PDB file of C-alpha atoms in Angstrom:
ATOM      1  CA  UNK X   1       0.000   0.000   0.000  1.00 76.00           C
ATOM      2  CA  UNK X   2       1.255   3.109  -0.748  1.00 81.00           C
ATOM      3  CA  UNK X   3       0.127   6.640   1.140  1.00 78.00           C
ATOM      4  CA  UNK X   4       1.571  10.119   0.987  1.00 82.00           C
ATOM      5  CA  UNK X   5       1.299  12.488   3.906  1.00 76.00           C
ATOM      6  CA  UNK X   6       2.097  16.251   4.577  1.00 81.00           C
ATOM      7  CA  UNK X   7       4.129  16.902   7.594  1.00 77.00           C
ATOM      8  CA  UNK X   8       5.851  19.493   9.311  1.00 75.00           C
ATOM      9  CA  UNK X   9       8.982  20.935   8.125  1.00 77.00           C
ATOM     10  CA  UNK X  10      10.689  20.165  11.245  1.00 73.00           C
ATOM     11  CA  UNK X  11      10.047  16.491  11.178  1.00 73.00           C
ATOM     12  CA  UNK X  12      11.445  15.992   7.472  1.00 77.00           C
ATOM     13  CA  UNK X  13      14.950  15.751   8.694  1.00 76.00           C
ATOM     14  CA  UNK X  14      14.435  13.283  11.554  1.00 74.00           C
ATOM     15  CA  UNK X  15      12.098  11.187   9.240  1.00 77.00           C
ATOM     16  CA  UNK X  16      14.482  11.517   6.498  1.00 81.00           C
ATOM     17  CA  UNK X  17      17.407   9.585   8.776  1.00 82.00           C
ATOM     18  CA  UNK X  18      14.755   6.805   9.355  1.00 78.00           C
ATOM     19  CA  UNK X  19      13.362   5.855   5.907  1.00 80.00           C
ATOM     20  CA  UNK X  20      14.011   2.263   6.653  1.00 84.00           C
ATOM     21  CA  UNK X  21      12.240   1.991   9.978  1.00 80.00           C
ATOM     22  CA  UNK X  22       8.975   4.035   8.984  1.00 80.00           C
ATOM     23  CA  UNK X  23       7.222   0.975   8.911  1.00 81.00           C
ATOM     24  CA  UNK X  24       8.223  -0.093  12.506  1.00 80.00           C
ATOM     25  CA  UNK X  25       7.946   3.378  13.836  1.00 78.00           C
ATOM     26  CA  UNK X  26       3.833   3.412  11.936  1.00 77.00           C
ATOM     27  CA  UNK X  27       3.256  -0.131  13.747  1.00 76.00           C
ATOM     28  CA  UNK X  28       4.693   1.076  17.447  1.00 74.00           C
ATOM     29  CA  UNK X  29       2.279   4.460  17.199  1.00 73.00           C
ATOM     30  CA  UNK X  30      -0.446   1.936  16.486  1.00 71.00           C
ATOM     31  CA  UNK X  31      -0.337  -0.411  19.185  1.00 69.00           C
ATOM     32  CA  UNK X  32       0.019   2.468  21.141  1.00 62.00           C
ATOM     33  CA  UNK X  33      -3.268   4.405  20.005  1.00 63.00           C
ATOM     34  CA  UNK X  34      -4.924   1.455  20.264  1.00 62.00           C
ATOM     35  CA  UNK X  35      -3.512   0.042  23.224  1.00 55.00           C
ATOM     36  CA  UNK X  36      -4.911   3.258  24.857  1.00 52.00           C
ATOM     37  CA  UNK X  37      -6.613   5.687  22.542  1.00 46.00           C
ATOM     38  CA  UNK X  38      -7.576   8.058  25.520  1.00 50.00           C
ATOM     39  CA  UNK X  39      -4.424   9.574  25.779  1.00 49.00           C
ATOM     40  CA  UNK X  40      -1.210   6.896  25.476  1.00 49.00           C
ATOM     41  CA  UNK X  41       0.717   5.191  27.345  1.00 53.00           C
ATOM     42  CA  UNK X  42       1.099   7.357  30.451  1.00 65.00           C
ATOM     43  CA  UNK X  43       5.033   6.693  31.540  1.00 78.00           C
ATOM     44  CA  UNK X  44       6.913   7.104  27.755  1.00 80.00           C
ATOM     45  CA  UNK X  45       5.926  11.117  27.739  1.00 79.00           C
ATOM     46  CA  UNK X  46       6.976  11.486  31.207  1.00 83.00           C
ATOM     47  CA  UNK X  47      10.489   9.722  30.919  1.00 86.00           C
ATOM     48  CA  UNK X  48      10.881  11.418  27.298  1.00 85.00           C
ATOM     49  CA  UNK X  49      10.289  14.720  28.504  1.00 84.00           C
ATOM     50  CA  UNK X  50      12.501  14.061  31.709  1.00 88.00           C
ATOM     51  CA  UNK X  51      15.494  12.664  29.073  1.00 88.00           C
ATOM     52  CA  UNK X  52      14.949  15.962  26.547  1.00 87.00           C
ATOM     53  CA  UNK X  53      15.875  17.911  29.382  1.00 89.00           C
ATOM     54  CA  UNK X  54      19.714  16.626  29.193  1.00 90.00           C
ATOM     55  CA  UNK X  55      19.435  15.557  33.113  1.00 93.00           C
ATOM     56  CA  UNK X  56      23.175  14.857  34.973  1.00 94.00           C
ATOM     57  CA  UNK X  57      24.083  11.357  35.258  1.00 95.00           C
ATOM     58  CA  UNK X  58      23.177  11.807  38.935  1.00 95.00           C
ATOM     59  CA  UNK X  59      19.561  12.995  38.164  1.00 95.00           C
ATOM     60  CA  UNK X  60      19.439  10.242  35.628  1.00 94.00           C
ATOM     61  CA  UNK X  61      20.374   6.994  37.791  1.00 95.00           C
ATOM     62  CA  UNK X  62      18.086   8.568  40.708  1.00 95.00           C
ATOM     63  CA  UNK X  63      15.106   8.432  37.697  1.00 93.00           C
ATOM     64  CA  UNK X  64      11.523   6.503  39.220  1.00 90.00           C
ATOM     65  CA  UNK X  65       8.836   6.158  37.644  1.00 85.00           C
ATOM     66  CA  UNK X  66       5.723   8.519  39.000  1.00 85.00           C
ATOM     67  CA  UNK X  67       3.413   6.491  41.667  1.00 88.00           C
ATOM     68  CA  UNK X  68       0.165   6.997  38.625  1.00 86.00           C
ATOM     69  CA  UNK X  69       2.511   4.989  36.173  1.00 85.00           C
ATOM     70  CA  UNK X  70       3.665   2.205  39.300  1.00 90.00           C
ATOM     71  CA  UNK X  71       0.333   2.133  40.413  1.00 91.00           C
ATOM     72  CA  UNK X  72      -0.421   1.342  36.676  1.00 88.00           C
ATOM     73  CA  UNK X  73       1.668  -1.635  36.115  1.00 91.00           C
ATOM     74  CA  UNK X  74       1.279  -2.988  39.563  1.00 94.00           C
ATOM     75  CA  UNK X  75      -2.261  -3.420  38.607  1.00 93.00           C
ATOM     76  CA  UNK X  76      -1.653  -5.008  35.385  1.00 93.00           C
ATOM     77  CA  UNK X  77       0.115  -7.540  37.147  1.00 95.00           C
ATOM     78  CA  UNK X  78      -2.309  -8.421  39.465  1.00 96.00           C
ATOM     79  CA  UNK X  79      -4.981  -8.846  36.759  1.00 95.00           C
ATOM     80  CA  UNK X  80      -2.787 -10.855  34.961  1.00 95.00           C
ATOM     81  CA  UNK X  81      -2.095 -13.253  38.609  1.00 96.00           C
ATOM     82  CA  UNK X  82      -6.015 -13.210  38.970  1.00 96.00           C
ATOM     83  CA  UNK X  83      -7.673 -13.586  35.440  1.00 96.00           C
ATOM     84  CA  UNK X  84      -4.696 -13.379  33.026  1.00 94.00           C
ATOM     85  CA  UNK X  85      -4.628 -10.506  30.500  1.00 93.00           C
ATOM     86  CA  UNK X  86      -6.684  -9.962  27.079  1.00 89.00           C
ATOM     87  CA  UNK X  87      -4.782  -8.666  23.725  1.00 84.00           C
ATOM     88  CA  UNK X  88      -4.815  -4.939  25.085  1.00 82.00           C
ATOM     89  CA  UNK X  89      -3.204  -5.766  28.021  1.00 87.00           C
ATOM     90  CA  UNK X  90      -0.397  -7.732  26.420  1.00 88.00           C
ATOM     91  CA  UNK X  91       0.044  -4.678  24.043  1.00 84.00           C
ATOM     92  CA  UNK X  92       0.341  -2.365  27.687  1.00 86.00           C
ATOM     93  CA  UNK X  93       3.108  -4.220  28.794  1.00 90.00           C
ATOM     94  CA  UNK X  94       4.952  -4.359  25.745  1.00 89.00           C
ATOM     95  CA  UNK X  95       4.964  -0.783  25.973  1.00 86.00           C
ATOM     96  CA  UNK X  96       5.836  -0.936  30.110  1.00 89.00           C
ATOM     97  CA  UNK X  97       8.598  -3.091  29.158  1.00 91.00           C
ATOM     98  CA  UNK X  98       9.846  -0.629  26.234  1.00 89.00           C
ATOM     99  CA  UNK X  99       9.849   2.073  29.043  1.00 88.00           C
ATOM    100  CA  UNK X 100      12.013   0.190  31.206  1.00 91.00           C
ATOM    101  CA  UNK X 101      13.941  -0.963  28.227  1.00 92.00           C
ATOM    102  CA  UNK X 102      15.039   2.590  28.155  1.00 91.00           C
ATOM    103  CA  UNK X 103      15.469   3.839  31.330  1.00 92.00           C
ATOM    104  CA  UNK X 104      17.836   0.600  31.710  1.00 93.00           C
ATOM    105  CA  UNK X 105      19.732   2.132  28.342  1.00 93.00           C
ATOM    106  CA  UNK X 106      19.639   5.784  29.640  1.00 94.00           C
ATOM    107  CA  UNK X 107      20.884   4.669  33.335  1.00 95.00           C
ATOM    108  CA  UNK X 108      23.431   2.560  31.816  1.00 95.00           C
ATOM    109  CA  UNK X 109      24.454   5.634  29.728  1.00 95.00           C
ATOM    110  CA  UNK X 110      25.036   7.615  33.039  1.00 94.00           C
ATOM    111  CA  UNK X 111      26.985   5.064  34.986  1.00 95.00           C
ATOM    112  CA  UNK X 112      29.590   4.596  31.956  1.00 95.00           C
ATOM    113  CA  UNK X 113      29.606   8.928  32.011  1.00 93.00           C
ATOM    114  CA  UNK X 114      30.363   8.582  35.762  1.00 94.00           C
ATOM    115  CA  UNK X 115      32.686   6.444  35.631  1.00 94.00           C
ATOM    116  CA  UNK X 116      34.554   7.412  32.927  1.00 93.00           C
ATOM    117  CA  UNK X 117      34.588  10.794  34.617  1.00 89.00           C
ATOM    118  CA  UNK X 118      36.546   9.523  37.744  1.00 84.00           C
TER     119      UNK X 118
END
């Protein structure tokens, strides 16, 4: 299928160094909207917008997810102990573990910064 879209100026060049992956990056932004089409995964904006801001290495290993997102996954997990999860739910924690998946790559990022500052 092919589809052509207008968009922004400002995302040309960032698109333009990902031609290869628009595919993958379409198919994430899906399961998103339809994991949650109210709003998104609460958690990615918050530790996206807390990594924009160039944070220390210090700020950045102290990083915790907000008690709304915790809360969030700790009751995923006890729906999935009590009555298992449906295909939404599966799709959630794909995106809870791509969250962590990042936080793990940005806190690994610090310590080597740290360390190699020493």
């Amino acid at each position: 299928m092919r589809i052509t879209l207008d968009i922004p100026d400002e995302m040309v060049e960032s698109l333009e160094s990902h031609k290869e992956d628009l595919p993958k990056i379409l198919a994430l932004g899906l399961r998103e909207i339809n994991a949650n089409p109210k709003g998104g995964i609460s958690g990615l904006a918050e530790v996206l917008e807390f990594l924009a801001m160039l944070p220390s290495p210090e700020q950045i290993l102290s990083l915790r997810l907000s008690s709304e997102v915790q809360d969030k996954i700790d009751a995923l997990l006890e729906k999935n102990r009590h009555q298992g999860w449906d295909e939404n739910d599966l799709v959630l924690w794909q995106h809870y573990e791509f969250i962590e998946h990042l936080v793990r790559l940005a806190k690994a990022q610090a310590l080597l910064r740290l360390q190699a500052s020493l």
